């Protein structure tokens, strides 16, 4: 299959929250490497980008759960 970021020769960017959204679960957790299909290098960079985007309020920390 291959890493999506390796194929496009890009890195995850915290400013592009719409690109990061597929790698965040419904509950707001970062998806594991096995499910995302990323290489270890880009998985680490993705985690860093998601954490930065959360800190800057570009991505939510958690999704609102209705009970």
PQR file with spaces between the fields and no chain letter, atoms N, CA, C, O and H, PARSE charges and radii, in Angstrom:
ATOM       1  N    UNK     1       0.840   -1.182    0.000 -0.4000 1.5000
ATOM       2  CA   UNK     1       0.000    0.000    0.000 -0.0000 2.0000
ATOM       3  C    UNK     1       0.885    1.245    0.000  0.5500 1.7000
ATOM       4  O    UNK     1       0.812    2.033   -0.943 -0.5500 1.4000
ATOM       5  N    UNK     2       1.710    1.450    1.013 -0.4000 1.5000
ATOM       6  CA   UNK     2       2.617    2.589    1.043 -0.0000 2.0000
ATOM       7  C    UNK     2       2.039    3.773    1.785  0.5500 1.7000
ATOM       8  O    UNK     2       0.827    3.929    1.938 -0.5500 1.4000
ATOM       9  H    UNK     2       1.770    0.810    1.779  0.4000 1.0000
ATOM      10  N    UNK     3       2.941    4.577    2.227 -0.4000 1.5000
ATOM      11  CA   UNK     3       2.579    5.768    3.000 -0.0000 2.0000
ATOM      12  C    UNK     3       2.039    6.856    2.066  0.5500 1.7000
ATOM      13  O    UNK     3       2.631    7.133    1.023 -0.5500 1.4000
ATOM      14  H    UNK     3       3.925    4.451    2.103  0.4000 1.0000
ATOM      15  N    UNK     4       0.931    7.462    2.438 -0.4000 1.5000
ATOM      16  CA   UNK     4       0.308    8.497    1.606 -0.0000 2.0000
ATOM      17  C    UNK     4       1.200    9.730    1.488  0.5500 1.7000
ATOM      18  O    UNK     4       1.238   10.370    0.437 -0.5500 1.4000
ATOM      19  H    UNK     4       0.449    7.237    3.285  0.4000 1.0000
ATOM      20  N    UNK     5       1.914   10.064    2.555 -0.4000 1.5000
ATOM      21  CA   UNK     5       2.779   11.239    2.522 -0.0000 2.0000
ATOM      22  C    UNK     5       4.048   10.969    1.718  0.5500 1.7000
ATOM      23  O    UNK     5       4.568   11.875    1.067 -0.5500 1.4000
ATOM      24  H    UNK     5       1.883    9.544    3.409  0.4000 1.0000
ATOM      25  N    UNK     6       4.556    9.728    1.755 -0.4000 1.5000
ATOM      26  CA   UNK     6       5.720    9.367    0.932 -0.0000 2.0000
ATOM      27  C    UNK     6       5.351    9.414   -0.548  0.5500 1.7000
ATOM      28  O    UNK     6       6.140    9.875   -1.373 -0.5500 1.4000
ATOM      29  H    UNK     6       4.134    8.992    2.284  0.4000 1.0000
ATOM      30  N    UNK     7       4.161    8.943   -0.880 -0.4000 1.5000
ATOM      31  CA   UNK     7       3.724    8.932   -2.277 -0.0000 2.0000
ATOM      32  C    UNK     7       3.612   10.352   -2.831  0.5500 1.7000
ATOM      33  O    UNK     7       4.016   10.614   -3.963 -0.5500 1.4000
ATOM      34  H    UNK     7       3.520    8.569   -0.210  0.4000 1.0000
ATOM      35  N    UNK     8       3.060   11.267   -2.026 -0.4000 1.5000
ATOM      36  CA   UNK     8       2.884   12.645   -2.489 -0.0000 2.0000
ATOM      37  C    UNK     8       4.101   13.518   -2.204  0.5500 1.7000
ATOM      38  O    UNK     8       4.122   14.692   -2.573 -0.5500 1.4000
ATOM      39  H    UNK     8       2.732   11.053   -1.106  0.4000 1.0000
ATOM      40  N    UNK     9       5.121   12.948   -1.546 -0.4000 1.5000
ATOM      41  CA   UNK     9       6.365   13.654   -1.204 -0.0000 2.0000
ATOM      42  C    UNK     9       6.091   14.935   -0.421  0.5500 1.7000
ATOM      43  O    UNK     9       6.661   15.989   -0.704 -0.5500 1.4000
ATOM      44  H    UNK     9       5.104   11.994   -1.246  0.4000 1.0000
ATOM      45  N    UNK    10       5.205   14.820    0.573 -0.4000 1.5000
ATOM      46  CA   UNK    10       4.891   15.939    1.460 -0.0000 2.0000
ATOM      47  C    UNK    10       5.011   15.470    2.899  0.5500 1.7000
ATOM      48  O    UNK    10       5.210   14.286    3.169 -0.5500 1.4000
ATOM      49  H    UNK    10       4.742   13.964    0.803  0.4000 1.0000
ATOM      50  N    UNK    11       4.889   16.412    3.809 -0.4000 1.5000
ATOM      51  CA   UNK    11       4.873   16.112    5.235 -0.0000 2.0000
ATOM      52  C    UNK    11       3.554   16.596    5.817  0.5500 1.7000
ATOM      53  O    UNK    11       2.950   17.524    5.278 -0.5500 1.4000
ATOM      54  H    UNK    11       4.728   17.375    3.589  0.4000 1.0000
ATOM      55  N    UNK    12       3.095   15.987    6.904 -0.4000 1.5000
ATOM      56  CA   UNK    12       1.889   16.483    7.573 -0.0000 2.0000
ATOM      57  C    UNK    12       2.114   17.912    8.063  0.5500 1.7000
ATOM      58  O    UNK    12       3.159   18.215    8.641 -0.5500 1.4000
ATOM      59  H    UNK    12       3.586   15.233    7.342  0.4000 1.0000
ATOM      60  N    UNK    13       1.151   18.775    7.837 -0.4000 1.5000
ATOM      61  CA   UNK    13       1.273   20.181    8.223 -0.0000 2.0000
ATOM      62  C    UNK    13       0.148   20.530    9.183  0.5500 1.7000
ATOM      63  O    UNK    13      -1.021   20.272    8.894 -0.5500 1.4000
ATOM      64  H    UNK    13       0.302   18.529    7.368  0.4000 1.0000
ATOM      65  N    UNK    14       0.494   21.115   10.325 -0.4000 1.5000
ATOM      66  CA   UNK    14      -0.506   21.445   11.333 -0.0000 2.0000
ATOM      67  C    UNK    14      -1.477   22.510   10.853  0.5500 1.7000
ATOM      68  O    UNK    14      -2.581   22.611   11.388 -0.5500 1.4000
ATOM      69  H    UNK    14       1.444   21.324   10.559  0.4000 1.0000
ATOM      70  N    UNK    15      -1.098   23.310    9.857 -0.4000 1.5000
ATOM      71  CA   UNK    15      -1.973   24.371    9.357 -0.0000 2.0000
ATOM      72  C    UNK    15      -3.071   23.838    8.441  0.5500 1.7000
ATOM      73  O    UNK    15      -4.047   24.535    8.161 -0.5500 1.4000
ATOM      74  H    UNK    15      -0.201   23.227    9.423  0.4000 1.0000
ATOM      75  N    UNK    16      -2.908   22.600    7.976 -0.4000 1.5000
ATOM      76  CA   UNK    16      -3.902   21.987    7.087 -0.0000 2.0000
ATOM      77  C    UNK    16      -4.716   20.973    7.886  0.5500 1.7000
ATOM      78  O    UNK    16      -4.517   19.764    7.762 -0.5500 1.4000
ATOM      79  H    UNK    16      -2.115   22.035    8.203  0.4000 1.0000
ATOM      80  N    UNK    17      -5.623   21.474    8.695 -0.4000 1.5000
ATOM      81  CA   UNK    17      -6.413   20.615    9.584 -0.0000 2.0000
ATOM      82  C    UNK    17      -7.285   19.639    8.797  0.5500 1.7000
ATOM      83  O    UNK    17      -7.553   18.533    9.266 -0.5500 1.4000
ATOM      84  H    UNK    17      -5.785   22.456    8.796  0.4000 1.0000
ATOM      85  N    UNK    18      -7.728   20.037    7.611 -0.4000 1.5000
ATOM      86  CA   UNK    18      -8.561   19.138    6.806 -0.0000 2.0000
ATOM      87  C    UNK    18      -7.774   17.921    6.325  0.5500 1.7000
ATOM      88  O    UNK    18      -8.361   16.858    6.123 -0.5500 1.4000
ATOM      89  H    UNK    18      -7.510   20.936    7.229  0.4000 1.0000
ATOM      90  N    UNK    19      -6.459   18.050    6.136 -0.4000 1.5000
ATOM      91  CA   UNK    19      -5.620   16.900    5.776 -0.0000 2.0000
ATOM      92  C    UNK    19      -5.382   15.982    6.968  0.5500 1.7000
ATOM      93  O    UNK    19      -5.202   14.777    6.795 -0.5500 1.4000
ATOM      94  H    UNK    19      -5.982   18.913    6.299  0.4000 1.0000
ATOM      95  N    UNK    20      -5.380   16.538    8.170 -0.4000 1.5000
ATOM      96  CA   UNK    20      -5.120   15.754    9.377 -0.0000 2.0000
ATOM      97  C    UNK    20      -6.362   15.013    9.858  0.5500 1.7000
ATOM      98  O    UNK    20      -6.244   13.995   10.539 -0.5500 1.4000
ATOM      99  H    UNK    20      -5.527   17.517    8.311  0.4000 1.0000
ATOM     100  N    UNK    21      -7.533   15.500    9.520 -0.4000 1.5000
ATOM     101  CA   UNK    21      -8.788   14.947   10.032 -0.0000 2.0000
ATOM     102  C    UNK    21      -8.972   13.450    9.765  0.5500 1.7000
ATOM     103  O    UNK    21      -9.470   12.751   10.647 -0.5500 1.4000
ATOM     104  H    UNK    21      -7.629   16.327    8.967  0.4000 1.0000
ATOM     105  N    UNK    22      -8.595   12.921    8.592 -0.4000 1.5000
ATOM     106  CA   UNK    22      -8.761   11.466    8.387 -0.0000 2.0000
ATOM     107  C    UNK    22      -7.913   10.608    9.314  0.5500 1.7000
ATOM     108  O    UNK    22      -8.197    9.423    9.487 -0.5500 1.4000
ATOM     109  H    UNK    22      -8.190   13.489    7.876  0.4000 1.0000
ATOM     110  N    UNK    23      -6.885   11.181    9.906 -0.4000 1.5000
ATOM     111  CA   UNK    23      -5.994   10.433   10.789 -0.0000 2.0000
ATOM     112  C    UNK    23      -6.357   10.606   12.257  0.5500 1.7000
ATOM     113  O    UNK    23      -5.595   10.204   13.137 -0.5500 1.4000
ATOM     114  H    UNK    23      -6.654   12.144    9.765  0.4000 1.0000
ATOM     115  N    UNK    24      -7.520   11.206   12.528 -0.4000 1.5000
ATOM     116  CA   UNK    24      -8.021   11.376   13.891 -0.0000 2.0000
ATOM     117  C    UNK    24      -9.344   10.622   13.979  0.5500 1.7000
ATOM     118  O    UNK    24     -10.203   10.768   13.109 -0.5500 1.4000
ATOM     119  H    UNK    24      -8.139   11.532   11.813  0.4000 1.0000
ATOM     120  N    UNK    25      -9.510    9.815   15.031 -0.4000 1.5000
ATOM     121  CA   UNK    25     -10.716    8.994   15.166 -0.0000 2.0000
ATOM     122  C    UNK    25     -11.931    9.850   15.525  0.5500 1.7000
ATOM     123  O    UNK    25     -11.815   11.055   15.751 -0.5500 1.4000
ATOM     124  H    UNK    25      -8.812    9.696   15.738  0.4000 1.0000
ATOM     125  N    UNK    26     -13.091    9.208   15.572 -0.4000 1.5000
ATOM     126  CA   UNK    26     -14.327    9.909   15.924 -0.0000 2.0000
ATOM     127  C    UNK    26     -14.261   10.503   17.321  0.5500 1.7000
ATOM     128  O    UNK    26     -14.881   11.532   17.592 -0.5500 1.4000
ATOM     129  H    UNK    26     -13.186    8.230   15.389  0.4000 1.0000
ATOM     130  N    UNK    27     -13.524    9.869   18.193 -0.4000 1.5000
ATOM     131  CA   UNK    27     -13.388   10.345   19.566 -0.0000 2.0000
ATOM     132  C    UNK    27     -12.250   11.338   19.744  0.5500 1.7000
ATOM     133  O    UNK    27     -12.032   11.835   20.849 -0.5500 1.4000
ATOM     134  H    UNK    27     -13.020    9.033   17.973  0.4000 1.0000
ATOM     135  N    UNK    28     -11.520   11.636   18.672 -0.4000 1.5000
ATOM     136  CA   UNK    28     -10.455   12.629   18.740 -0.0000 2.0000
ATOM     137  C    UNK    28      -9.072   12.061   18.972  0.5500 1.7000
ATOM     138  O    UNK    28      -8.126   12.819   19.184 -0.5500 1.4000
ATOM     139  H    UNK    28     -11.697   11.233   17.774  0.4000 1.0000
ATOM     140  N    UNK    29      -8.930   10.743   18.937 -0.4000 1.5000
ATOM     141  CA   UNK    29      -7.618   10.123   19.147 -0.0000 2.0000
ATOM     142  C    UNK    29      -6.882    9.989   17.814  0.5500 1.7000
ATOM     143  O    UNK    29      -7.499    9.847   16.759 -0.5500 1.4000
ATOM     144  H    UNK    29      -9.699   10.127   18.765  0.4000 1.0000
ATOM     145  N    UNK    30      -5.556   10.036   17.886 -0.4000 1.5000
ATOM     146  CA   UNK    30      -4.736    9.845   16.697 -0.0000 2.0000
ATOM     147  C    UNK    30      -4.777    8.360   16.326  0.5500 1.7000
ATOM     148  O    UNK    30      -4.558    7.495   17.174 -0.5500 1.4000
ATOM     149  H    UNK    30      -5.055   10.151   18.743  0.4000 1.0000
ATOM     150  N    UNK    31      -5.058    8.077   15.062 -0.4000 1.5000
ATOM     151  CA   UNK    31      -5.189    6.704   14.583 -0.0000 2.0000
ATOM     152  C    UNK    31      -3.815    6.036   14.576  0.5500 1.7000
ATOM     153  O    UNK    31      -2.809    6.681   14.282 -0.5500 1.4000
ATOM     154  H    UNK    31      -5.236    8.780   14.373  0.4000 1.0000
ATOM     155  N    UNK    32      -3.776    4.751   14.897 -0.4000 1.5000
ATOM     156  CA   UNK    32      -2.515    4.014   14.960 -0.0000 2.0000
ATOM     157  C    UNK    32      -1.901    3.855   13.568  0.5500 1.7000
ATOM     158  O    UNK    32      -2.563    4.031   12.545 -0.5500 1.4000
ATOM     159  H    UNK    32      -4.593    4.227   15.135  0.4000 1.0000
ATOM     160  N    UNK    33      -0.644    3.525   13.571 -0.4000 1.5000
ATOM     161  CA   UNK    33       0.099    3.359   12.335 -0.0000 2.0000
ATOM     162  C    UNK    33      -0.450    2.226   11.480  0.5500 1.7000
ATOM     163  O    UNK    33      -0.444    2.310   10.252 -0.5500 1.4000
ATOM     164  H    UNK    33      -0.107    3.382   14.402  0.4000 1.0000
ATOM     165  N    UNK    34      -0.915    1.186   12.117 -0.4000 1.5000
ATOM     166  CA   UNK    34      -1.481    0.062   11.383 -0.0000 2.0000
ATOM     167  C    UNK    34      -2.746    0.426   10.632  0.5500 1.7000
ATOM     168  O    UNK    34      -2.977   -0.061    9.525 -0.5500 1.4000
ATOM     169  H    UNK    34      -0.920    1.117   13.114  0.4000 1.0000
ATOM     170  N    UNK    35      -3.559    1.271   11.221 -0.4000 1.5000
ATOM     171  CA   UNK    35      -4.817    1.684   10.572 -0.0000 2.0000
ATOM     172  C    UNK    35      -4.608    2.814    9.579  0.5500 1.7000
ATOM     173  O    UNK    35      -5.307    2.889    8.568 -0.5500 1.4000
ATOM     174  H    UNK    35      -3.372    1.667   12.120  0.4000 1.0000
ATOM     175  N    UNK    36      -3.644    3.703    9.858 -0.4000 1.5000
ATOM     176  CA   UNK    36      -3.432    4.849    8.977 -0.0000 2.0000
ATOM     177  C    UNK    36      -2.631    4.478    7.736  0.5500 1.7000
ATOM     178  O    UNK    36      -2.778    5.107    6.688 -0.5500 1.4000
ATOM     179  H    UNK    36      -3.076    3.642   10.679  0.4000 1.0000
ATOM     180  N    UNK    37      -1.774    3.444    7.851 -0.4000 1.5000
ATOM     181  CA   UNK    37      -0.963    3.027    6.720 -0.0000 2.0000
ATOM     182  C    UNK    37       0.246    3.909    6.477  0.5500 1.7000
ATOM     183  O    UNK    37       0.823    3.882    5.390 -0.5500 1.4000
ATOM     184  H    UNK    37      -1.655    2.932    8.702  0.4000 1.0000
ATOM     185  N    UNK    38       0.640    4.695    7.477 -0.4000 1.5000
ATOM     186  CA   UNK    38       1.785    5.587    7.329 -0.0000 2.0000
ATOM     187  C    UNK    38       3.072    4.893    7.754  0.5500 1.7000
ATOM     188  O    UNK    38       3.045    3.937    8.530 -0.5500 1.4000
ATOM     189  H    UNK    38       0.171    4.718    8.360  0.4000 1.0000
ATOM     190  N    UNK    39       4.193    5.379    7.244 -0.4000 1.5000
ATOM     191  CA   UNK    39       5.486    4.876    7.696 -0.0000 2.0000
ATOM     192  C    UNK    39       5.777    5.483    9.068  0.5500 1.7000
ATOM     193  O    UNK    39       5.098    6.419    9.489 -0.5500 1.4000
ATOM     194  H    UNK    39       4.214    6.156    6.615  0.4000 1.0000
ATOM     195  N    UNK    40       6.774    4.956    9.757 -0.4000 1.5000
ATOM     196  CA   UNK    40       7.049    5.410   11.121 -0.0000 2.0000
ATOM     197  C    UNK    40       7.452    6.882   11.159  0.5500 1.7000
ATOM     198  O    UNK    40       7.078    7.607   12.081 -0.5500 1.4000
ATOM     199  H    UNK    40       7.325    4.196    9.415  0.4000 1.0000
ATOM     200  N    UNK    41       8.206    7.318   10.167 -0.4000 1.5000
ATOM     201  CA   UNK    41       8.638    8.722   10.118 -0.0000 2.0000
ATOM     202  C    UNK    41       7.442    9.667   10.022  0.5500 1.7000
ATOM     203  O    UNK    41       7.347   10.637   10.774 -0.5500 1.4000
ATOM     204  H    UNK    41       8.510    6.729    9.418  0.4000 1.0000
ATOM     205  N    UNK    42       6.534    9.378    9.096 -0.4000 1.5000
ATOM     206  CA   UNK    42       5.391   10.257    8.907 -0.0000 2.0000
ATOM     207  C    UNK    42       4.347   10.093   10.011  0.5500 1.7000
ATOM     208  O    UNK    42       3.594   11.028   10.280 -0.5500 1.4000
ATOM     209  H    UNK    42       6.611    8.589    8.485  0.4000 1.0000
ATOM     210  N    UNK    43       4.286    8.938   10.650 -0.4000 1.5000
ATOM     211  CA   UNK    43       3.378    8.766   11.786 -0.0000 2.0000
ATOM     212  C    UNK    43       3.816    9.674   12.935  0.5500 1.7000
ATOM     213  O    UNK    43       2.979   10.302   13.583 -0.5500 1.4000
ATOM     214  H    UNK    43       4.898    8.178   10.432  0.4000 1.0000
ATOM     215  N    UNK    44       5.134    9.746   13.189 -0.4000 1.5000
ATOM     216  CA   UNK    44       5.647   10.640   14.233 -0.0000 2.0000
ATOM     217  C    UNK    44       5.369   12.094   13.886  0.5500 1.7000
ATOM     218  O    UNK    44       4.960   12.875   14.745 -0.5500 1.4000
ATOM     219  H    UNK    44       5.813    9.236   12.662  0.4000 1.0000
ATOM     220  N    UNK    45       5.589   12.453   12.637 -0.4000 1.5000
ATOM     221  CA   UNK    45       5.338   13.836   12.211 -0.0000 2.0000
ATOM     222  C    UNK    45       3.852   14.163   12.226  0.5500 1.7000
ATOM     223  O    UNK    45       3.465   15.291   12.531 -0.5500 1.4000
ATOM     224  H    UNK    45       5.921   11.819   11.939  0.4000 1.0000
ATOM     225  N    UNK    46       3.025   13.188   11.902 -0.4000 1.5000
ATOM     226  CA   UNK    46       1.578   13.382   11.973 -0.0000 2.0000
ATOM     227  C    UNK    46       1.146   13.643   13.407  0.5500 1.7000
ATOM     228  O    UNK    46       0.357   14.554   13.662 -0.5500 1.4000
ATOM     229  H    UNK    46       3.339   12.272   11.654  0.4000 1.0000
ATOM     230  N    UNK    47       1.655   12.854   14.345 -0.4000 1.5000
ATOM     231  CA   UNK    47       1.302   13.036   15.757 -0.0000 2.0000
ATOM     232  C    UNK    47       1.708   14.423   16.229  0.5500 1.7000
ATOM     233  O    UNK    47       0.955   15.080   16.948 -0.5500 1.4000
ATOM     234  H    UNK    47       2.296   12.115   14.138  0.4000 1.0000
ATOM     235  N    UNK    48       2.885   14.870   15.834 -0.4000 1.5000
ATOM     236  CA   UNK    48       3.354   16.200   16.218 -0.0000 2.0000
ATOM     237  C    UNK    48       2.459   17.283   15.603  0.5500 1.7000
ATOM     238  O    UNK    48       2.124   18.260   16.273 -0.5500 1.4000
ATOM     239  H    UNK    48       3.497   14.337   15.250  0.4000 1.0000
ATOM     240  N    UNK    49       2.072   17.117   14.339 -0.4000 1.5000
ATOM     241  CA   UNK    49       1.222   18.094   13.662 -0.0000 2.0000
ATOM     242  C    UNK    49      -0.167   18.144   14.288  0.5500 1.7000
ATOM     243  O    UNK    49      -0.726   19.228   14.455 -0.5500 1.4000
ATOM     244  H    UNK    49       2.345   16.323   13.795  0.4000 1.0000
ATOM     245  N    UNK    50      -0.733   16.988   14.637 -0.4000 1.5000
ATOM     246  CA   UNK    50      -2.052   16.954   15.274 -0.0000 2.0000
ATOM     247  C    UNK    50      -1.997   17.648   16.633  0.5500 1.7000
ATOM     248  O    UNK    50      -2.902   18.409   16.976 -0.5500 1.4000
ATOM     249  H    UNK    50      -0.279   16.107   14.501  0.4000 1.0000
ATOM     250  N    UNK    51      -0.952   17.393   17.403 -0.4000 1.5000
ATOM     251  CA   UNK    51      -0.822   18.017   18.721 -0.0000 2.0000
ATOM     252  C    UNK    51      -0.672   19.526   18.603  0.5500 1.7000
ATOM     253  O    UNK    51      -1.233   20.268   19.410 -0.5500 1.4000
ATOM     254  H    UNK    51      -0.217   16.774   17.124  0.4000 1.0000
ATOM     255  N    UNK    52       0.076   19.991   17.611 -0.4000 1.5000
ATOM     256  CA   UNK    52       0.209   21.437   17.393 -0.0000 2.0000
ATOM     257  C    UNK    52      -1.123   22.048   16.957  0.5500 1.7000
ATOM     258  O    UNK    52      -1.498   23.123   17.423 -0.5500 1.4000
ATOM     259  H    UNK    52       0.532   19.388   16.955  0.4000 1.0000
ATOM     260  N    UNK    53      -1.829   21.365   16.069 -0.4000 1.5000
ATOM     261  CA   UNK    53      -3.122   21.869   15.602 -0.0000 2.0000
ATOM     262  C    UNK    53      -4.130   21.930   16.745  0.5500 1.7000
ATOM     263  O    UNK    53      -4.944   22.851   16.801 -0.5500 1.4000
ATOM     264  H    UNK    53      -1.525   20.492   15.690  0.4000 1.0000
ATOM     265  N    UNK    54      -4.086   20.966   17.651 -0.4000 1.5000
ATOM     266  CA   UNK    54      -4.964   20.994   18.822 -0.0000 2.0000
ATOM     267  C    UNK    54      -4.629   22.180   19.710  0.5500 1.7000
ATOM     268  O    UNK    54      -5.525   22.885   20.174 -0.5500 1.4000
ATOM     269  H    UNK    54      -3.425   20.218   17.606  0.4000 1.0000
ATOM     270  N    UNK    55      -3.339   22.406   19.951 -0.4000 1.5000
ATOM     271  CA   UNK    55      -2.897   23.503   20.808 -0.0000 2.0000
ATOM     272  C    UNK    55      -3.347   24.849   20.246  0.5500 1.7000
ATOM     273  O    UNK    55      -3.694   25.754   21.005 -0.5500 1.4000
ATOM     274  H    UNK    55      -2.610   21.834   19.574  0.4000 1.0000
ATOM     275  N    UNK    56      -3.343   24.982   18.930 -0.4000 1.5000
ATOM     276  CA   UNK    56      -3.747   26.225   18.278 -0.0000 2.0000
ATOM     277  C    UNK    56      -5.244   26.278   17.984  0.5500 1.7000
ATOM     278  O    UNK    56      -5.717   27.201   17.321 -0.5500 1.4000
ATOM     279  H    UNK    56      -3.062   24.246   18.313  0.4000 1.0000
ATOM     280  N    UNK    57      -5.986   25.293   18.474 -0.4000 1.5000
ATOM     281  CA   UNK    57      -7.442   25.213   18.326 -0.0000 2.0000
ATOM     282  C    UNK    57      -7.875   25.059   16.867  0.5500 1.7000
ATOM     283  O    UNK    57      -8.964   25.496   16.494 -0.5500 1.4000
ATOM     284  H    UNK    57      -5.602   24.543   19.013  0.4000 1.0000
ATOM     285  N    UNK    58      -7.032   24.442   16.047 -0.4000 1.5000
ATOM     286  CA   UNK    58      -7.416   24.124   14.679 -0.0000 2.0000
ATOM     287  C    UNK    58      -8.120   22.775   14.612  0.5500 1.7000
ATOM     288  O    UNK    58      -8.919   22.523   13.710 -0.5500 1.4000
ATOM     289  H    UNK    58      -6.147   24.086   16.351  0.4000 1.0000
ATOM     290  N    UNK    59      -7.813   21.906   15.582 -0.4000 1.5000
ATOM     291  CA   UNK    59      -8.475   20.609   15.740 -0.0000 2.0000
ATOM     292  C    UNK    59      -8.951   20.495   17.179  0.5500 1.7000
ATOM     293  O    UNK    59      -8.283   20.990   18.087 -0.5500 1.4000
ATOM     294  H    UNK    59      -7.164   22.111   16.315  0.4000 1.0000
ATOM     295  N    UNK    60     -10.090   19.855   17.404 -0.4000 1.5000
ATOM     296  CA   UNK    60     -10.548   19.672   18.788 -0.0000 2.0000
ATOM     297  C    UNK    60      -9.752   18.571   19.491  0.5500 1.7000
ATOM     298  O    UNK    60      -9.283   17.628   18.854 -0.5500 1.4000
ATOM     299  H    UNK    60     -10.633   19.453   16.666  0.4000 1.0000
ATOM     300  N    UNK    61      -9.608   18.702   20.810 -0.4000 1.5000
ATOM     301  CA   UNK    61      -8.957   17.653   21.593 -0.0000 2.0000
ATOM     302  C    UNK    61      -9.834   16.408   21.627  0.5500 1.7000
ATOM     303  O    UNK    61      -9.342   15.292   21.459 -0.5500 1.4000
ATOM     304  H    UNK    61      -9.990   19.468   21.327  0.4000 1.0000
ATOM     305  N    UNK    62     -11.130   16.601   21.843 -0.4000 1.5000
ATOM     306  CA   UNK    62     -12.088   15.497   21.843 -0.0000 2.0000
ATOM     307  C    UNK    62     -13.347   15.954   21.127  0.5500 1.7000
ATOM     308  O    UNK    62     -13.606   17.150   20.987 -0.5500 1.4000
ATOM     309  H    UNK    62     -11.529   17.508   21.979  0.4000 1.0000
ATOM     310  N    UNK    63     -14.112   14.993   20.685 -0.4000 1.5000
ATOM     311  CA   UNK    63     -15.404   15.304   20.078 -0.0000 2.0000
ATOM     312  C    UNK    63     -16.462   15.318   21.171  0.5500 1.7000
ATOM     313  O    UNK    63     -16.364   14.594   22.162 -0.5500 1.4000
ATOM     314  H    UNK    63     -13.902   14.022   20.799  0.4000 1.0000
ATOM     315  N    UNK    64     -17.451   16.133   20.978 -0.4000 1.5000
ATOM     316  CA   UNK    64     -18.545   16.203   21.942 -0.0000 2.0000
ATOM     317  C    UNK    64     -19.388   14.939   21.830  0.5500 1.7000
ATOM     318  O    UNK    64     -19.878   14.604   20.751 -0.5500 1.4000
ATOM     319  H    UNK    64     -17.531   16.721   20.174  0.4000 1.0000
ATOM     320  N    UNK    65     -19.553   14.244   22.943 -0.4000 1.5000
ATOM     321  CA   UNK    65     -20.321   13.005   22.973 -0.0000 2.0000
ATOM     322  C    UNK    65     -21.676   13.293   23.607  0.5500 1.7000
ATOM     323  O    UNK    65     -21.754   13.756   24.745 -0.5500 1.4000
ATOM     324  H    UNK    65     -19.155   14.516   23.819  0.4000 1.0000
ATOM     325  N    UNK    66     -22.741   13.014   22.861 -0.4000 1.5000
ATOM     326  CA   UNK    66     -24.093   13.214   23.376 -0.0000 2.0000
ATOM     327  C    UNK    66     -24.526   11.968   24.120  0.5500 1.7000
ATOM     328  O    UNK    66     -24.386   10.858   23.607 -0.5500 1.4000
ATOM     329  H    UNK    66     -22.677   12.638   21.936  0.4000 1.0000
ATOM     330  N    UNK    67     -25.044   12.134   25.305 -0.4000 1.5000
ATOM     331  CA   UNK    67     -25.508   10.991   26.095 -0.0000 2.0000
ATOM     332  C    UNK    67     -27.003   10.963   26.186  0.5500 1.7000
ATOM     333  O    UNK    67     -27.567   10.068   26.815 -0.5500 1.4000
ATOM     334  H    UNK    67     -25.158   13.036   25.721  0.4000 1.0000
